[in-house]
Coordinates of C-alpha atoms and ligand atoms in Angstrom, one line a residue:
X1 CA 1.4 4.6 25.3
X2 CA -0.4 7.0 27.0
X3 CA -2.1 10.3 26.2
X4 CA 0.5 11.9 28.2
X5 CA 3.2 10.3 26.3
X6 CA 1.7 11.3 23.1
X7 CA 1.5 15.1 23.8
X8 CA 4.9 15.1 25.8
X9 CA 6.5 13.7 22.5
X10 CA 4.3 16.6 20.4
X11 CA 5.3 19.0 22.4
X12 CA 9.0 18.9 21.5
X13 CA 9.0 18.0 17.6
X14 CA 9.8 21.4 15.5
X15 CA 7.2 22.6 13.6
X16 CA 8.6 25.1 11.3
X17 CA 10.8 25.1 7.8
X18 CA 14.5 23.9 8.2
X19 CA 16.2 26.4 6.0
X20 CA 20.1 27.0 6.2
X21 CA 20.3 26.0 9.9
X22 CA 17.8 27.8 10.8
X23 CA 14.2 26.5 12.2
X24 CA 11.8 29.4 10.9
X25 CA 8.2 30.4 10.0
X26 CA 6.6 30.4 6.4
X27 CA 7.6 33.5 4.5
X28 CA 3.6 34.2 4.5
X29 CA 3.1 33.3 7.9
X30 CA 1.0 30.3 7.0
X31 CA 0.9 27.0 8.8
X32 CA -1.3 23.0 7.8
X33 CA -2.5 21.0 10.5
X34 CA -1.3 17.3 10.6
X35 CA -3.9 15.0 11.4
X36 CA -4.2 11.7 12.9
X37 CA -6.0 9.3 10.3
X38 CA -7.1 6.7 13.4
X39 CA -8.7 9.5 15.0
X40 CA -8.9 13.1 12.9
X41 CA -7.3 14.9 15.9
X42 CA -5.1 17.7 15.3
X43 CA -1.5 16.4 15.7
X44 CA 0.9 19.6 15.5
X45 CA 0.0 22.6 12.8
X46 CA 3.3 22.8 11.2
X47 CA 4.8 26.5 8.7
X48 CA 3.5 26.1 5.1
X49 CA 6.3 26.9 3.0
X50 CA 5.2 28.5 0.0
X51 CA 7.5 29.1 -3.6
X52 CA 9.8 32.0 -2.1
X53 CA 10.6 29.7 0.9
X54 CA 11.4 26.6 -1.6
X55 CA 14.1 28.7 -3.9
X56 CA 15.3 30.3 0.2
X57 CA 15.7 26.7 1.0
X58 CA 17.7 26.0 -2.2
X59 CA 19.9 29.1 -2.1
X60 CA 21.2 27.5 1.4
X61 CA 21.5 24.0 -0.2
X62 CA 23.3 25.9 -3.1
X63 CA 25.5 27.6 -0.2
X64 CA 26.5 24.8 1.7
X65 CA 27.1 22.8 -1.2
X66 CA 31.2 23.7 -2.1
X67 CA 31.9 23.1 1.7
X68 CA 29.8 20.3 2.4
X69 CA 31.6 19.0 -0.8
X70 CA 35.5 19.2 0.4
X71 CA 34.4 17.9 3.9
X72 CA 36.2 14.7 4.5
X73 CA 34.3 11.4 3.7
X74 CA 35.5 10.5 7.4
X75 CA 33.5 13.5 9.0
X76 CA 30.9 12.6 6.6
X77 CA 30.1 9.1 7.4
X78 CA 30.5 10.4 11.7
X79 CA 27.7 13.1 11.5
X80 CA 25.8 9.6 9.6
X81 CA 26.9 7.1 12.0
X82 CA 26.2 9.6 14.7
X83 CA 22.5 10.0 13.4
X84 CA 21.6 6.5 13.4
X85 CA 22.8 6.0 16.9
X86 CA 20.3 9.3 18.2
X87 CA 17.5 7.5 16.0
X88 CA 18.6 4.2 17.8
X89 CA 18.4 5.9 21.5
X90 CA 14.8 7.5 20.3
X91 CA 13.6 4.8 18.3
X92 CA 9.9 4.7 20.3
X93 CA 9.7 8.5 20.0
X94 CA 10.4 8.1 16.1
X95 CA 8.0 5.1 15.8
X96 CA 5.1 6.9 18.0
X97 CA 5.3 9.7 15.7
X98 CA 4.8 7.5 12.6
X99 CA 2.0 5.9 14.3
X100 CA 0.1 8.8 15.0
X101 CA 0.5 10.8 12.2
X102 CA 0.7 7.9 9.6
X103 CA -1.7 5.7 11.3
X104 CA 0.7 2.2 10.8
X105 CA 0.8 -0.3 14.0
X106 CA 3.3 0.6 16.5
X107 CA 5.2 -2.2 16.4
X108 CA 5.3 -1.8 12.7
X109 CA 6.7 1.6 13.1
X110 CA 9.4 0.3 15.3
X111 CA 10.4 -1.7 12.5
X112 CA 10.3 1.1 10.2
X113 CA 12.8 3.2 12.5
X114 CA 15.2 0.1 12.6
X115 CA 14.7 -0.3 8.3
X116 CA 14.7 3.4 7.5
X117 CA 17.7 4.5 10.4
X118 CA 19.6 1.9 8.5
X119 CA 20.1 3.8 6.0
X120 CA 22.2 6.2 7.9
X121 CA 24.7 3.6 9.2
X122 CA 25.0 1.8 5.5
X123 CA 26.1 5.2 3.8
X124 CA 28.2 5.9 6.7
X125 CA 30.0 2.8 5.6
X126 CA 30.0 3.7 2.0
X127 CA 30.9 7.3 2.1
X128 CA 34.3 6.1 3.2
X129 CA 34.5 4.0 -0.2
X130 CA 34.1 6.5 -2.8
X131 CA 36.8 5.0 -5.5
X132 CA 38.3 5.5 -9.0
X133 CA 40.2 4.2 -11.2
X134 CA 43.5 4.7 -13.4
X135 CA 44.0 2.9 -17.0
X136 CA 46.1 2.3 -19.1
X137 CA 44.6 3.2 -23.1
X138 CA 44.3 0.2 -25.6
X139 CA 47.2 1.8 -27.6
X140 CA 49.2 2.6 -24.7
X141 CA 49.5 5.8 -25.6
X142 CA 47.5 7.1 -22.2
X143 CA 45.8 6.8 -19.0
X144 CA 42.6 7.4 -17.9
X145 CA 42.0 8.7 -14.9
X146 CA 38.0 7.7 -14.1
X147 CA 36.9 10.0 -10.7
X148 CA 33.4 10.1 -8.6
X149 CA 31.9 13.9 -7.6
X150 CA 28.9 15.0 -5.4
X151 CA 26.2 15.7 -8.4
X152 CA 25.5 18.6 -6.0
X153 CA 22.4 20.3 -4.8
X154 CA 19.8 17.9 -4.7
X155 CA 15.4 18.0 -4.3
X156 CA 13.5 15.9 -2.7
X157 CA 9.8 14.8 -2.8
X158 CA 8.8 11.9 -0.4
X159 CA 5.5 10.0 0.1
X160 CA 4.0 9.8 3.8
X161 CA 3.3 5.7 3.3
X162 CA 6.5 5.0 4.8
X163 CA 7.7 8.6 6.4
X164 CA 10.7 7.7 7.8
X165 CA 12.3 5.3 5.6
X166 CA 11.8 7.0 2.3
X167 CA 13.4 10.5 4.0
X168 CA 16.8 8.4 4.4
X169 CA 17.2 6.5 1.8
X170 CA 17.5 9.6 0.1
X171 CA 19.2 11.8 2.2
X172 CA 21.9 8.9 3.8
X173 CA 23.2 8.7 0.1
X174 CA 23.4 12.1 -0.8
X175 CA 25.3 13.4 2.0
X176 CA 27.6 10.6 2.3
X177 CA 27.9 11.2 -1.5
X178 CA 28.7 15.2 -0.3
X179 CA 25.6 16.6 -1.8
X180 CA 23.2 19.0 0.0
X181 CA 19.1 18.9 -0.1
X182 CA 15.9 20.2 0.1
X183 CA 13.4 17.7 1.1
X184 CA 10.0 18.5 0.9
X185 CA 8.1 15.6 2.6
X186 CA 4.3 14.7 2.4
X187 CA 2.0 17.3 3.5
X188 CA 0.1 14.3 5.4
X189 CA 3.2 13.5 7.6
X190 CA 5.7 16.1 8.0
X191 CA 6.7 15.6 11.7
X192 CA 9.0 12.5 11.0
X193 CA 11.0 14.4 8.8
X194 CA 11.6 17.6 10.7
X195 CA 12.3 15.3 13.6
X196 CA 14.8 13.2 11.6
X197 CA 16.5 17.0 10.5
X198 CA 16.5 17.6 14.1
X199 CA 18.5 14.6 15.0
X200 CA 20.9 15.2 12.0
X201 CA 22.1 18.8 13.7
X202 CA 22.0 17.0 16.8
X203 CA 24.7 14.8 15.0
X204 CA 26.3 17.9 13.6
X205 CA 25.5 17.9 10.4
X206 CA 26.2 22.2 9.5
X207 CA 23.8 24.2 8.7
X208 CA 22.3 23.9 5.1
X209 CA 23.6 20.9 4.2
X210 CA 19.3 19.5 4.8
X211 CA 16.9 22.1 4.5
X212 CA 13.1 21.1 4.6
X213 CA 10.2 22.4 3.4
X214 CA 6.7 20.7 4.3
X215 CA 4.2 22.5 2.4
X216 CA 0.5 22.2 1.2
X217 CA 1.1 23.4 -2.8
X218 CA 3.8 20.9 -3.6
X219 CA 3.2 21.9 -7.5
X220 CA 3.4 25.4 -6.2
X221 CA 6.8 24.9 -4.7
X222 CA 8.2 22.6 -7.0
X223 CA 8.6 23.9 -10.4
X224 CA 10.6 27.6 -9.5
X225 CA 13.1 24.7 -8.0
X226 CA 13.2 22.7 -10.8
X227 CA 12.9 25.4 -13.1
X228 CA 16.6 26.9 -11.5
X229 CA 19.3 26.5 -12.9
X230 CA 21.1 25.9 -9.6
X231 CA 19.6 22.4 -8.6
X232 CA 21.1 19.4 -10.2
X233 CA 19.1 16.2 -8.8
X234 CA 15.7 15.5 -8.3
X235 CA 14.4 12.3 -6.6
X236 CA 11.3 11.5 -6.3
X237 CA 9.0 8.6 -4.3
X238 CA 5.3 8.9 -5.1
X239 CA 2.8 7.7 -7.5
X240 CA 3.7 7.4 -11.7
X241 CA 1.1 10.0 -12.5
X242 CA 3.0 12.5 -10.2
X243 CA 6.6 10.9 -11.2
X244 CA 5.7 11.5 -14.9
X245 CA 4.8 14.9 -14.4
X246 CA 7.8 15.8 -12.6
X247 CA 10.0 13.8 -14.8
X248 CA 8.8 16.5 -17.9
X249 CA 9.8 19.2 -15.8
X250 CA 12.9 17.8 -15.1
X251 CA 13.7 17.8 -18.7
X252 CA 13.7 21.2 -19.1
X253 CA 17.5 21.4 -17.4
X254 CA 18.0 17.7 -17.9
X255 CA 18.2 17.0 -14.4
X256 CA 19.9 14.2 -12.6
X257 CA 16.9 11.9 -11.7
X258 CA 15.5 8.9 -9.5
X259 CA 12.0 8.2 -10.0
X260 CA 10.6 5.3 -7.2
X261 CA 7.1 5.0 -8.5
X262 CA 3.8 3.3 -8.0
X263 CA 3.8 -0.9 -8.0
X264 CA 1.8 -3.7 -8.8
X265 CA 3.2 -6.8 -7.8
X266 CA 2.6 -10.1 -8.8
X267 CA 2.4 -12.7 -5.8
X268 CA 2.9 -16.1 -7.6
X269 CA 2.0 -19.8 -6.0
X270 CA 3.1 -22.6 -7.9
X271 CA 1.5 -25.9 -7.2
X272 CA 4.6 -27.1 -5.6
X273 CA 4.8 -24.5 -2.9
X274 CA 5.6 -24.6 0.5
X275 CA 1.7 -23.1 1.6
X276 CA 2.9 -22.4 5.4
X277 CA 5.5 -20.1 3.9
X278 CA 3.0 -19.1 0.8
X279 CA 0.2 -18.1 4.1
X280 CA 2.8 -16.1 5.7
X281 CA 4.3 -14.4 3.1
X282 CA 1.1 -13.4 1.8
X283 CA 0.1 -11.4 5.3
X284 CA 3.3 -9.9 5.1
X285 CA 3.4 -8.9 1.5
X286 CA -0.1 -7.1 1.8
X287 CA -1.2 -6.2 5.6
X288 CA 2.4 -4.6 6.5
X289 CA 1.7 -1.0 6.1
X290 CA -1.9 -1.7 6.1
X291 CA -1.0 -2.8 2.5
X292 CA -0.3 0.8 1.7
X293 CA 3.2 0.2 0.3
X294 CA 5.0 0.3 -3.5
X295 CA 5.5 -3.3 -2.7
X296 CA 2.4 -4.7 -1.6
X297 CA 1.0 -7.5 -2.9
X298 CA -1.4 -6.1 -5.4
X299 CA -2.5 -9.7 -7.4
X300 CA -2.5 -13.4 -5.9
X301 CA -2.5 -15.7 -8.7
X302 CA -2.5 -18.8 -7.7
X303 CA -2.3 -22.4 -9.1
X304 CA -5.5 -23.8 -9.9
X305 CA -4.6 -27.0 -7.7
X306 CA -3.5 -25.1 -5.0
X307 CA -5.8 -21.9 -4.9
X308 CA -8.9 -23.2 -3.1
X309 CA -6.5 -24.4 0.4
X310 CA -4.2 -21.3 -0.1
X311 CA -7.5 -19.5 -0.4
X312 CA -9.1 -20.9 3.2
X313 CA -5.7 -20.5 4.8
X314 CA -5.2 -17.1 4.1
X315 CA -8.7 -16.3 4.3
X316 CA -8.6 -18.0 8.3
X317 CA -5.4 -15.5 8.9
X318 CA -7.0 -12.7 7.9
X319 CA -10.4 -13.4 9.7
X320 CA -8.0 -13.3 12.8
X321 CA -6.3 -9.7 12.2
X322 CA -6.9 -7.0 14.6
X323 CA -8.1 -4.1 13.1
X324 CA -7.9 -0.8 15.1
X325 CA -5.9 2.6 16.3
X326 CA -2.1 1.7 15.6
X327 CA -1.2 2.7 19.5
X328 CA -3.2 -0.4 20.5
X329 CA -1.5 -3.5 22.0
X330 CA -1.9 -6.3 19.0
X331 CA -3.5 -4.1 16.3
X332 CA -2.0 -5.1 13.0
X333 CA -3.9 -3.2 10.8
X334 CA -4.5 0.5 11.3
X335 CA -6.6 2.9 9.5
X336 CA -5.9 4.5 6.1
X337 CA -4.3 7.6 5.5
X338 CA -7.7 9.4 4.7
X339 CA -11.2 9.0 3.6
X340 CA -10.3 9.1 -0.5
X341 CA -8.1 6.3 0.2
X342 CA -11.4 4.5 1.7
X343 CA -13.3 5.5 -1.0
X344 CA -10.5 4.1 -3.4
X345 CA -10.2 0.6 -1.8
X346 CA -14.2 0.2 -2.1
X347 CA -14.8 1.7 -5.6
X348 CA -12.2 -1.3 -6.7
X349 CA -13.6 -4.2 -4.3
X350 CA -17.4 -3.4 -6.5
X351 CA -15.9 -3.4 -9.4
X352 CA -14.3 -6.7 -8.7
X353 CA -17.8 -8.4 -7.2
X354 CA -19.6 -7.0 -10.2
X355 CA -17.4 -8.4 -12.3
X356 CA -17.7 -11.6 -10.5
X357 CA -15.4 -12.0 -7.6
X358 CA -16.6 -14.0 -4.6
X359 CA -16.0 -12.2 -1.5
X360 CA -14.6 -14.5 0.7
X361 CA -14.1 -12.2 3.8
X362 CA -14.8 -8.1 4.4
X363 CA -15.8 -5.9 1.4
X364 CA -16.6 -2.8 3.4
X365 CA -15.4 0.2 5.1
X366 CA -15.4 0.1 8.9
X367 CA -17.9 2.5 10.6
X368 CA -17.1 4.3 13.2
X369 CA -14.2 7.4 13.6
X370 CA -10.9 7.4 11.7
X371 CA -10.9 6.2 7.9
X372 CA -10.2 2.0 8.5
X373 CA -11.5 -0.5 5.6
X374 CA -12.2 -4.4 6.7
X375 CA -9.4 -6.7 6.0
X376 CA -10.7 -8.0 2.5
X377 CA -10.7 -11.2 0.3
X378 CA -11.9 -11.6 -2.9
X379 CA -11.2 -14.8 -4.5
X380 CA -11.6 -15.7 -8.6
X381 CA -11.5 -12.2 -9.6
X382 CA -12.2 -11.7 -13.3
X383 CA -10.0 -10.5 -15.6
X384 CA -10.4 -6.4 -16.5
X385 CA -11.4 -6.1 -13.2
X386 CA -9.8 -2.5 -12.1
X387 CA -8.1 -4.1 -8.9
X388 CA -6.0 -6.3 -10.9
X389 CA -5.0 -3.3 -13.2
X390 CA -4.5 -0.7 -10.2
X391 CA -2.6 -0.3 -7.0
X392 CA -4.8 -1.2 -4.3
X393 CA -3.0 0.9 -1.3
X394 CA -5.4 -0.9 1.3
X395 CA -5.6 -4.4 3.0
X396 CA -7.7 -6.6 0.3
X397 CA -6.1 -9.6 -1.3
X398 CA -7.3 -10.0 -4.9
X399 CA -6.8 -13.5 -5.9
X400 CA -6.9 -15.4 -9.6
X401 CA -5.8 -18.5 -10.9
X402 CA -3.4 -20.1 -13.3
X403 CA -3.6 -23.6 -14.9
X404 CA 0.4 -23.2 -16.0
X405 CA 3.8 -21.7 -15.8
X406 CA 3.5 -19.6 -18.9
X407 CA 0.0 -18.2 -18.2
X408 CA 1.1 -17.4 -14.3
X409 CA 4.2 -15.4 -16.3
X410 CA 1.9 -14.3 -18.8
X411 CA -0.2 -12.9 -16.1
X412 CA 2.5 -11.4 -14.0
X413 CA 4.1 -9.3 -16.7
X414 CA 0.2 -7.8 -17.7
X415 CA 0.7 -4.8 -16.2
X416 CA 2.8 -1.0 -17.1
X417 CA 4.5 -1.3 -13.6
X418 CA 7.7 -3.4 -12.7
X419 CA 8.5 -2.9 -8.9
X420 CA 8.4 -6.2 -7.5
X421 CA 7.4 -9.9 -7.8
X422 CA 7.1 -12.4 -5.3
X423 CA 7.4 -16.2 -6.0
X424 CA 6.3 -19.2 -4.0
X425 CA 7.7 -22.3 -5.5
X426 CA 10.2 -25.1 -4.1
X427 CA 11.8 -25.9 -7.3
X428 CA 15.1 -24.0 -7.5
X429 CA 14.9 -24.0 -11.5
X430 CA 11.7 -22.6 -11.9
X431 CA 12.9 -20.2 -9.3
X432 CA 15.6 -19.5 -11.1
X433 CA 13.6 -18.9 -15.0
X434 CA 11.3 -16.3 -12.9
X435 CA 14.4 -14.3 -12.1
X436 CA 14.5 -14.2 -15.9
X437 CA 11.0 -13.9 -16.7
X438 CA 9.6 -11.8 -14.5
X439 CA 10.0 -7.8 -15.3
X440 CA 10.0 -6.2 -11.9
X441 CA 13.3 -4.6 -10.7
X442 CA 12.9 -6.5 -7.1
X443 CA 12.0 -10.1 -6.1
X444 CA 10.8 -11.9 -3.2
X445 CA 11.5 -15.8 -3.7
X446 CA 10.0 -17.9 -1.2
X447 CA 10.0 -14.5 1.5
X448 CA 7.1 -11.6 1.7
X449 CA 9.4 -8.6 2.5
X450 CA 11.8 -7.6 0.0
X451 CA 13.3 -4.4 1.6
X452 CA 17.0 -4.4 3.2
X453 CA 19.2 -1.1 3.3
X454 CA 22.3 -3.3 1.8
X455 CA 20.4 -4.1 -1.2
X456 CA 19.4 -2.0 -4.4
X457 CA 16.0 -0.8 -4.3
X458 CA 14.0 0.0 -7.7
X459 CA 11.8 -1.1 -10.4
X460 CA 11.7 -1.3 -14.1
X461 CA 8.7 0.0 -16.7
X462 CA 6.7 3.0 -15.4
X463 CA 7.7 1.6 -11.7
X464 CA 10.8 4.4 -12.0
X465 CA 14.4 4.6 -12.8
X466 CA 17.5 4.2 -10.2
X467 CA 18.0 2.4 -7.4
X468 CA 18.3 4.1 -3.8
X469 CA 20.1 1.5 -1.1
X470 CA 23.4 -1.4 -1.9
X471 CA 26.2 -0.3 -3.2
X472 CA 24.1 1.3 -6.3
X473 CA 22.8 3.9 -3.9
X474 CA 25.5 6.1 -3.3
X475 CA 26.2 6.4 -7.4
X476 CA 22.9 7.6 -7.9
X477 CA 24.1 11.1 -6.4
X478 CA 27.6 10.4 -7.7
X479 CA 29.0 11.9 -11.2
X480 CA 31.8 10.3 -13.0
X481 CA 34.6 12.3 -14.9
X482 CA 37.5 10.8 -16.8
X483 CA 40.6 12.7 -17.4
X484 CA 43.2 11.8 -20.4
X485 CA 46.3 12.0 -19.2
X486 CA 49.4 11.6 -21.6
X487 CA 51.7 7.9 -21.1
X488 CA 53.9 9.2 -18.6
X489 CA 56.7 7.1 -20.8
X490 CA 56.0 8.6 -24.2
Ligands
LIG501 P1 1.8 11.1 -4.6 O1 0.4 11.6 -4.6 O2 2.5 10.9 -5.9 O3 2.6 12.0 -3.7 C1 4.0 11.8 -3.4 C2 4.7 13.1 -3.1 O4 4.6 13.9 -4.2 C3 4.0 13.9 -1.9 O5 5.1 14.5 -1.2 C4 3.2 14.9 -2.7 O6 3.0 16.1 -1.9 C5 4.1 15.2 -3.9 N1 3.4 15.8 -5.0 C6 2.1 15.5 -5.4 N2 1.8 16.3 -6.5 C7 3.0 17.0 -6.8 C8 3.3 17.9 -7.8 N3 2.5 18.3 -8.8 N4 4.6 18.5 -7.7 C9 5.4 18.1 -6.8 N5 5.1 17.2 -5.8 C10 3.9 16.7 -5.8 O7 1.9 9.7 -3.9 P2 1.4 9.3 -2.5 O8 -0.1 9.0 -2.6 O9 1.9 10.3 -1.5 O10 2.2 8.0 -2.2 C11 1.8 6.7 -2.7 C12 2.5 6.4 -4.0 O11 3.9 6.3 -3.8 C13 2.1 5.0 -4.5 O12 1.9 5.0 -5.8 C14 3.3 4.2 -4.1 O13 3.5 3.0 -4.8 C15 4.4 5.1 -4.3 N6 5.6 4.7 -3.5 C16 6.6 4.2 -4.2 C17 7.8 3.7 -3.6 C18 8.9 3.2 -4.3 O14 10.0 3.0 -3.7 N7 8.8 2.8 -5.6 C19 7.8 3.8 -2.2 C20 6.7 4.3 -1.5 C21 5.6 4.8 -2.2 P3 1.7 16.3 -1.0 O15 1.5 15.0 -0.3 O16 2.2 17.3 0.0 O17 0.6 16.7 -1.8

């Protein structure tokens, strides 16, 4: 890619707030800059929406919502199917943008735009297959009727780890579901989103039905809208301290919620593992995203018989990654989003030597421009070591070891979150009693990468309630009604 390219892409994403079809400045004039984290460059300066533009924003989602409602599922799932298609036709402009203003390797952006336009093209299927049901009553003596509505006007609040993706697995539910939104994306990477509401009206989707608000005082913004009585949903990707927060205010009109929250998964190698797969699962579970995802691997533990040679292997893998600016040809591992991320990584990676850990590779922030941190690992950490208690969000594996199945559960399950586990074993019944023992919502057996649009994303414990993606997604911006009819024989 070359400068050229980047600027000529720049040049024609929208910068302002999407409200009611309209692309428009901040009701106080006031625009961020978007920065790119491999470089600190000044990206695009995009409108700062402030409170009065949230509850504007809502009172077009609130508009739009009866009509948007009673449009047939058909026309729906088009304007959908139509969306994915654009994406599909600009999928290097969409992974570009992700690159530059989230800092991920290109060609793991690419991969992003084919994961996160999915989600288009599944609920385009599934807004055609929005069913009921009709019963008869134990006494005979009536029917049910049991129907599915749009919950209606829905917020939300994404993270900028995965820009793209966590946009639409939002919105492709809710308006295949026939719900309108106001999306307010991370104030670190708006552009994917406003060029993601761009393609939608390109696909026809009428005016309202997305509004979008990138802001720099989220809290600001957020509680008039989830104070009105007008919005019905919230849904939420971020960290638990922020999900927490917002769940409380969501109490106060008992909204409709989906909370996908921090993780801290459990990567598990039994002693009868297959280690090529173990090796390459492990690079996948922690360096994709720079390990800055919900599902990263956050803890190796490891079978004591195993550990040293899974230990070398992965350690020679990592010795060969390519750190450096996500445009790159071959980098696999960009920079972090910002400095406090940095700072983050390195305040756990010395708490983890003092406590003992041998570092086995890295253990340092790059020098240099843009905010990158060595590929890192630290083998034998001890136990109450902060790494194996927090999410990491950078690319250092943290390894410990296990002497049997019940102390590898034991260890597994230490922990308040519950996204996702992955396994490494070749013995289908022990397989088969982590699927019962482990509490994580999601798990990867024998594979690093969990995530498919088909199947139903979410975790258990303070990792959130809800699933967004399957055939769960759509219901999670779907409310059911019964009716009582009479026995039409009585
Ligand atoms: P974050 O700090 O919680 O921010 C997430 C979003 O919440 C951003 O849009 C942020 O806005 C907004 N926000 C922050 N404080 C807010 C407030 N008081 N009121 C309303 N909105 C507020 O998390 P992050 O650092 O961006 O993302 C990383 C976290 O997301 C990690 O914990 C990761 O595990 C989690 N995550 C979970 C999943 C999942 O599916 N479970 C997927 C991806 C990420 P600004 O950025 O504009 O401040």
């Amino acid at each position: 890619m070359s400068v050229d390219d980047e600027k000529a892409l720049l040049a024609g994403i929208p910068t302002g707030l999407l409200i009611g079809g309209e692309w428009r400045d901040a009701a106080g004039g006031k625009r961020f800059d978007v920065l790119d984290p491999s470089t600190g460059d000044v990206l695009a300066s995009v409108a700062d929406a402030s409170p009065e533009d949230g509850i504007a924003a809502l009172d077009a989602a609130v508009a739009a919502q009866d009509e948007w409602a009673a449009t047939a599922p058909r026309k729906r799932s088009e304007i959908l199917r139509g969306a994915w298609q654009i994406m599909q036709d600009r999928k290097d402009d969409l992974a570009l943008l992700m690159t530059l203003e989230m800092g991920k390797p290109l060609a793991e952006a690419a991969g992003e735009v084919v994961y996160g336009s999915e989600f288009f093209r599944w609920f385009a299927e599934e807004a055609v297959r929005i069913t009921g049901r009709y019963g008869v009553n134990p006494e005979g003596s009536g029917r049910t009727i049991v129907s599915q509505h749009p919950v209606g006007p829905c917020y939300f609040i994404t993270p900028w780890n995965f820009p793209l993706a966590m946009a639409t697995r939002k919105i492709g539910p809710a308006l295949a579901a026939g719900c309108t939104v106001v999306v307010k994306p991370a104030e670190l990477t708006p552009l994917t989103t406003l060029l993601t509401a761009s393609i939608l009206e390109e696909a026809g989707l009428p005016a309202g039905v997305l509004n979008v608000v990138p802001t720099t005082s989220a809290g600001a913004l957020t509680e008039p809208v989830l104070k009105d009585p007008r919005l019905r949903k919230l849904s939420f990707t971020g960290s638990t301290p922020v999900g927490k927060r917002l769940l409380a205010q969501a109490a106060e009109n008992v909204l409709r919620t989906s909370m996908e929250l921090g993780g801290n998964a459990p990567f598990l190698v039994f002693d009868d593992a297959d280690l090529d797969a173990a090796v390459t699962g492990a690079m996948l579970a922690k360096f994709r995203n720079v390990g800055e995802a919900c599902t990263a691997a956050n803890r190796f533990i490891v079978h004591e018989a195993v550990a040293d040679e899974f230990a070398e292997r992965l350690t020679a893998e990592v010795e060969a990654v390519k750190v450096g600016r996500g445009t790159e040809e071959g980098v696999q591992v960009g920079p972090l989003i910002n400095a406090a991320a940095v700072s983050k990584a390195d305040d756990l990676v010395r708490d983890a030597v003092d406590r003992g850990a041998e570092v086995r590779l890295g253990g340092g922030p790059v020098d240099g421009p843009g905010t990158f941190y060595a590929p890192t690992v630290l083998d034998r950490v001890s136990a109450g070591s902060d790494i194996l208690r927090t999410e990491i969000f950078g690319p250092v594996v943290s390894i410990v070891r296990f002497q049997d199945e019940a102390e590898a559960v034991r260890l597994a399950n230490d922990t308040e979150y519950g996204l996702v586990s992955y396994v490494f074993t070749q013995d289908l019944a022990r397989g088969q009693r982590m699927i019962e023992r482990l509490q994580t919502g999601m798990m990867g057996l024998n594979v690093g990468v969990i995530s498919n649009a088909s199947a139903p994303f979410g975790g258990v414990k303070q990792s959130g309630v809800g699933r967004e993606g399957g055939f769960e997604g759509i219901h999670e911006y779907l409310s059911t009604k019964y009716t009582m009819t009479p026995s039409p024989f009585a």
